[in-house]
């Protein structure tokens, strides 16, 4: 009987085992170990021509979760934005694309003003790309409202 979690069965056994170990470290709240393991795994997978897009994205999703859990909202926003776009490009629009898009927006909302402004164009572009405009209208409106507040606070602090 395999010890590989069911959702990782499409990943090659070596990578699935390493990802499962990293996930176990994360579940144990050993985030430093989990981050190191996930980063090493992502690096190794990037160099392996046999790795498929879904295999790579599975690992990136875990790393994005770790970034969120450790308060690295900048990295989490960047990863979730890229993941949403990649899922959509690779498999079309589906639940994973939408979840990744919502995760990206939620992480973006946690960013400091300057960071939020810097990533807003990529986030808004991704939101337009991964779903029909009416499906992401509420999220885009929330992002645009926050951008407006950030710009006002920047102007006030500059005075």
CSV table of N, CA and C in Angstrom, one decimal, residues 18-42 62-67:
chain,number,residue,atom,x,y,z
A,18,UNK,N,8.7,13.3,-1.7
A,18,UNK,CA,9.3,14.5,-1.2
A,18,UNK,C,8.3,15.5,-0.9
A,19,UNK,N,7.3,15.7,-1.7
A,19,UNK,CA,6.2,16.7,-1.5
A,19,UNK,C,5.4,16.2,-0.2
A,20,UNK,N,5.1,15.0,-0.1
A,20,UNK,CA,4.4,14.5,1.1
A,20,UNK,C,5.2,14.7,2.3
A,21,UNK,N,6.5,14.6,2.3
A,21,UNK,CA,7.4,14.9,3.5
A,21,UNK,C,7.3,16.3,3.8
A,22,UNK,N,7.4,17.2,2.8
A,22,UNK,CA,7.3,18.6,3.0
A,22,UNK,C,6.0,19.0,3.6
A,23,UNK,N,4.9,18.4,3.1
A,23,UNK,CA,3.6,18.7,3.6
A,23,UNK,C,3.4,18.2,5.1
A,24,UNK,N,4.1,17.1,5.4
A,24,UNK,CA,4.0,16.6,6.8
A,24,UNK,C,4.7,17.6,7.7
A,25,UNK,N,5.9,18.2,7.2
A,25,UNK,CA,6.5,19.2,8.0
A,25,UNK,C,5.6,20.4,8.2
A,26,UNK,N,4.9,20.8,7.2
A,26,UNK,CA,4.0,21.9,7.3
A,26,UNK,C,2.9,21.6,8.2
A,27,UNK,N,2.3,20.4,8.2
A,27,UNK,CA,1.2,20.1,9.1
A,27,UNK,C,1.7,20.1,10.6
A,28,UNK,N,3.0,19.8,10.7
A,28,UNK,CA,3.6,19.8,12.1
A,28,UNK,C,4.0,21.2,12.5
A,29,UNK,N,3.8,22.1,11.7
A,29,UNK,CA,4.1,23.6,11.9
A,29,UNK,C,5.6,23.8,11.9
A,30,UNK,N,6.3,22.9,11.2
A,30,UNK,CA,7.8,23.2,11.1
A,30,UNK,C,7.9,23.8,9.7
A,31,UNK,N,7.5,25.1,9.7
A,31,UNK,CA,7.5,25.8,8.4
A,31,UNK,C,8.8,26.0,7.8
A,32,UNK,N,9.9,26.2,8.6
A,32,UNK,CA,11.2,26.4,8.0
A,32,UNK,C,11.6,25.2,7.2
A,33,UNK,N,11.4,24.0,7.8
A,33,UNK,CA,11.7,22.7,7.1
A,33,UNK,C,10.9,22.6,5.8
A,34,UNK,N,9.6,22.8,6.0
A,34,UNK,CA,8.7,22.7,4.9
A,34,UNK,C,9.0,23.6,3.7
A,35,UNK,N,9.4,24.9,4.0
A,35,UNK,CA,9.8,25.8,3.0
A,35,UNK,C,11.0,25.4,2.3
A,36,UNK,N,12.0,25.0,3.1
A,36,UNK,CA,13.3,24.5,2.4
A,36,UNK,C,13.0,23.3,1.5
A,37,UNK,N,12.2,22.4,2.0
A,37,UNK,CA,12.0,21.2,1.2
A,37,UNK,C,11.2,21.5,-0.1
A,38,UNK,N,10.2,22.4,0.1
A,38,UNK,CA,9.4,22.8,-1.1
A,38,UNK,C,10.2,23.6,-2.1
A,39,UNK,N,11.1,24.5,-1.6
A,39,UNK,CA,11.9,25.3,-2.5
A,39,UNK,C,12.9,24.4,-3.3
A,40,UNK,N,13.5,23.4,-2.6
A,40,UNK,CA,14.4,22.4,-3.2
A,40,UNK,C,13.7,21.6,-4.3
A,41,UNK,N,12.5,21.2,-3.9
A,41,UNK,CA,11.7,20.4,-4.8
A,41,UNK,C,11.3,21.2,-6.0
A,42,UNK,N,10.9,22.4,-5.9
A,42,UNK,CA,10.6,23.3,-7.0
A,42,UNK,C,11.8,23.5,-7.9
A,62,UNK,N,1.5,24.2,-3.0
A,62,UNK,CA,1.9,24.0,-1.6
A,62,UNK,C,2.8,25.1,-1.1
A,63,UNK,N,3.7,25.5,-2.0
A,63,UNK,CA,4.7,26.6,-1.6
A,63,UNK,C,3.9,27.9,-1.4
A,64,UNK,N,2.9,28.2,-2.2
A,64,UNK,CA,2.1,29.4,-2.0
A,64,UNK,C,1.3,29.3,-0.7
A,65,UNK,N,0.8,28.2,-0.4
A,65,UNK,CA,0.2,28.0,0.9
A,65,UNK,C,1.1,28.3,2.1
A,66,UNK,N,2.4,27.8,2.0
A,66,UNK,CA,3.4,28.0,3.0
A,66,UNK,C,3.7,29.5,3.1
A,67,UNK,N,3.8,30.2,1.9
A,67,UNK,CA,4.1,31.6,1.9
A,67,UNK,C,3.0,32.4,2.7
